[in-house]
Amino acid sequence: MSAQLIGIDTGFFFSLQEGNTEAIGVMNSDATLISSTVVLSEVLRHIIRGRVASELSNLLKEAIVWVPVKEGEAEEAARISHGTGMPLVDSLILASLLRGGCSVIYTTDGHLESFGKKGLNIVNLRKQAKE
C-alpha cells in the first residue's frame, strides 16, 4: 500500500518552526509530502530574510516532492481564482497540490479553505492550534 499524499503550503513551514504538534506529526508520518514549486520559492525567500530557519533548507531538498507549475496548473489556477476569488498565487499552489494527487492539504491560509472539492480535506493549522 502506498503512502498517503499530503499537500503542504508555505504556512506549514512556519507552523513546523513554531512547534505546531500537528505539523510535526505530519512531518514524522509515513505520508508523502507534496508541495508546489511556488511554495519552494516562498520558503526560500523567507529563509533568506531570516524568517524561517535555514535548517529547513535540507528538508526542502530531501523530504518533499515538488510539483512544478506548468501549463495545466496555470489554467486550473486561473479557473480556481476566478471561481473563488482566491489570490492567484494561492490558486497556483492549490492547482499544483491537486495535480500532485493530494487528498489532504495542510495550510495556514484561509483562502485555500474557500475551495471545496469532494474528497479533499483542507486543514488550517492556525485553527487547529487554537482548539
XYZ file of C-alpha atoms in Angstrom:
131
model
C 0.000 0.000 0.000
C 1.398 3.402 -0.952
C 1.723 6.271 1.485
C -0.917 8.958 1.650
C -0.188 12.063 -0.441
C -0.348 15.172 1.735
C -0.096 18.685 0.370
C 1.644 21.441 2.297
C 1.813 25.143 1.664
C 4.128 27.899 2.857
C 2.398 28.302 6.212
C 3.137 24.661 7.031
C 6.818 25.578 7.382
C 6.016 28.412 9.779
C 3.842 26.037 11.817
C 6.627 23.469 11.866
C 9.120 26.068 13.033
C 6.683 27.223 15.756
C 6.439 23.660 17.078
C 2.855 23.002 15.994
C 2.253 19.413 17.100
C 0.039 18.564 14.140
C 2.630 19.852 11.641
C 5.352 17.876 13.427
C 3.144 14.780 13.296
C 2.644 15.208 9.553
C 6.378 15.677 9.074
C 7.123 12.487 11.032
C 4.415 10.424 9.340
C 4.849 7.905 6.539
C 2.938 10.202 4.189
C 4.471 11.537 1.006
C 4.631 15.322 1.288
C 3.770 17.213 -1.882
C 4.172 20.923 -2.496
C 4.304 23.448 -5.282
C 7.463 24.998 -6.633
C 5.733 28.306 -5.819
C 5.947 27.288 -2.140
C 9.611 26.419 -2.610
C 10.267 29.943 -3.846
C 8.282 31.494 -0.988
C 10.018 29.435 1.705
C 13.480 30.118 0.262
C 12.660 33.839 0.282
C 11.703 33.585 3.955
C 14.933 31.695 4.710
C 16.937 34.469 3.019
C 15.030 37.067 5.075
C 15.696 35.100 8.265
C 12.009 34.454 8.989
C 12.349 30.694 8.531
C 15.217 28.679 9.984
C 17.913 27.874 7.436
C 17.947 24.289 8.776
C 14.705 23.775 6.878
C 16.570 24.052 3.572
C 17.681 20.398 3.911
C 14.064 19.423 4.479
C 13.123 21.237 1.293
C 15.566 19.163 -0.716
C 15.054 15.763 0.882
C 11.556 15.316 2.248
C 9.210 16.921 -0.256
C 8.059 16.075 -3.768
C 7.864 19.351 -5.730
C 5.155 19.820 -8.342
C 6.106 22.425 -10.942
C 3.671 24.959 -12.310
C 3.151 24.024 -15.932
C 0.505 24.980 -18.444
C -2.163 22.699 -16.953
C -1.622 24.014 -13.430
C -1.690 27.609 -14.708
C -5.005 27.008 -16.475
C -6.534 25.309 -13.417
C -5.256 28.118 -11.173
C -6.970 30.713 -13.367
C -10.277 28.807 -13.067
C -9.895 28.406 -9.287
C -9.011 32.072 -8.798
C -11.923 33.223 -10.938
C -14.422 30.859 -9.322
C -13.467 31.514 -5.703
C -11.888 34.971 -5.684
C -8.748 33.351 -4.269
C -5.495 35.266 -4.949
C -3.716 33.846 -7.976
C -0.580 32.808 -6.047
C -2.703 30.713 -3.693
C -4.550 29.276 -6.699
C -1.237 28.289 -8.309
C -0.236 26.462 -5.132
C -3.620 24.748 -4.854
C -3.639 23.700 -8.525
C -0.168 22.172 -8.072
C -1.247 20.249 -4.975
C -4.335 18.943 -6.744
C -2.204 17.898 -9.733
C 0.111 16.131 -7.293
C -2.829 13.978 -6.170
C -3.217 15.261 -2.609
C -6.307 14.289 -0.647
C -5.307 16.376 2.389
C -3.729 19.828 2.395
C -2.176 21.460 5.456
C -2.189 25.244 5.371
C -2.407 28.389 7.474
C -4.107 30.287 4.659
C -7.845 30.792 4.913
C -8.044 31.377 1.149
C -7.448 27.704 0.453
C -10.434 26.807 2.609
C -12.696 28.620 0.140
C -12.102 25.800 -2.331
C -14.470 22.915 -1.882
C -13.963 19.631 -3.645
C -15.365 16.256 -2.735
C -12.683 14.026 -1.271
C -10.356 16.934 -0.412
C -9.673 17.802 3.220
C -8.104 21.213 3.861
C -6.685 21.522 7.387
C -5.935 25.018 8.655
C -3.128 24.607 11.197
C -3.898 28.003 12.755
C -7.408 26.870 13.600
C -6.141 23.514 14.836
C -3.645 25.233 17.159
C -6.414 27.316 18.754
C -8.627 24.320 19.501
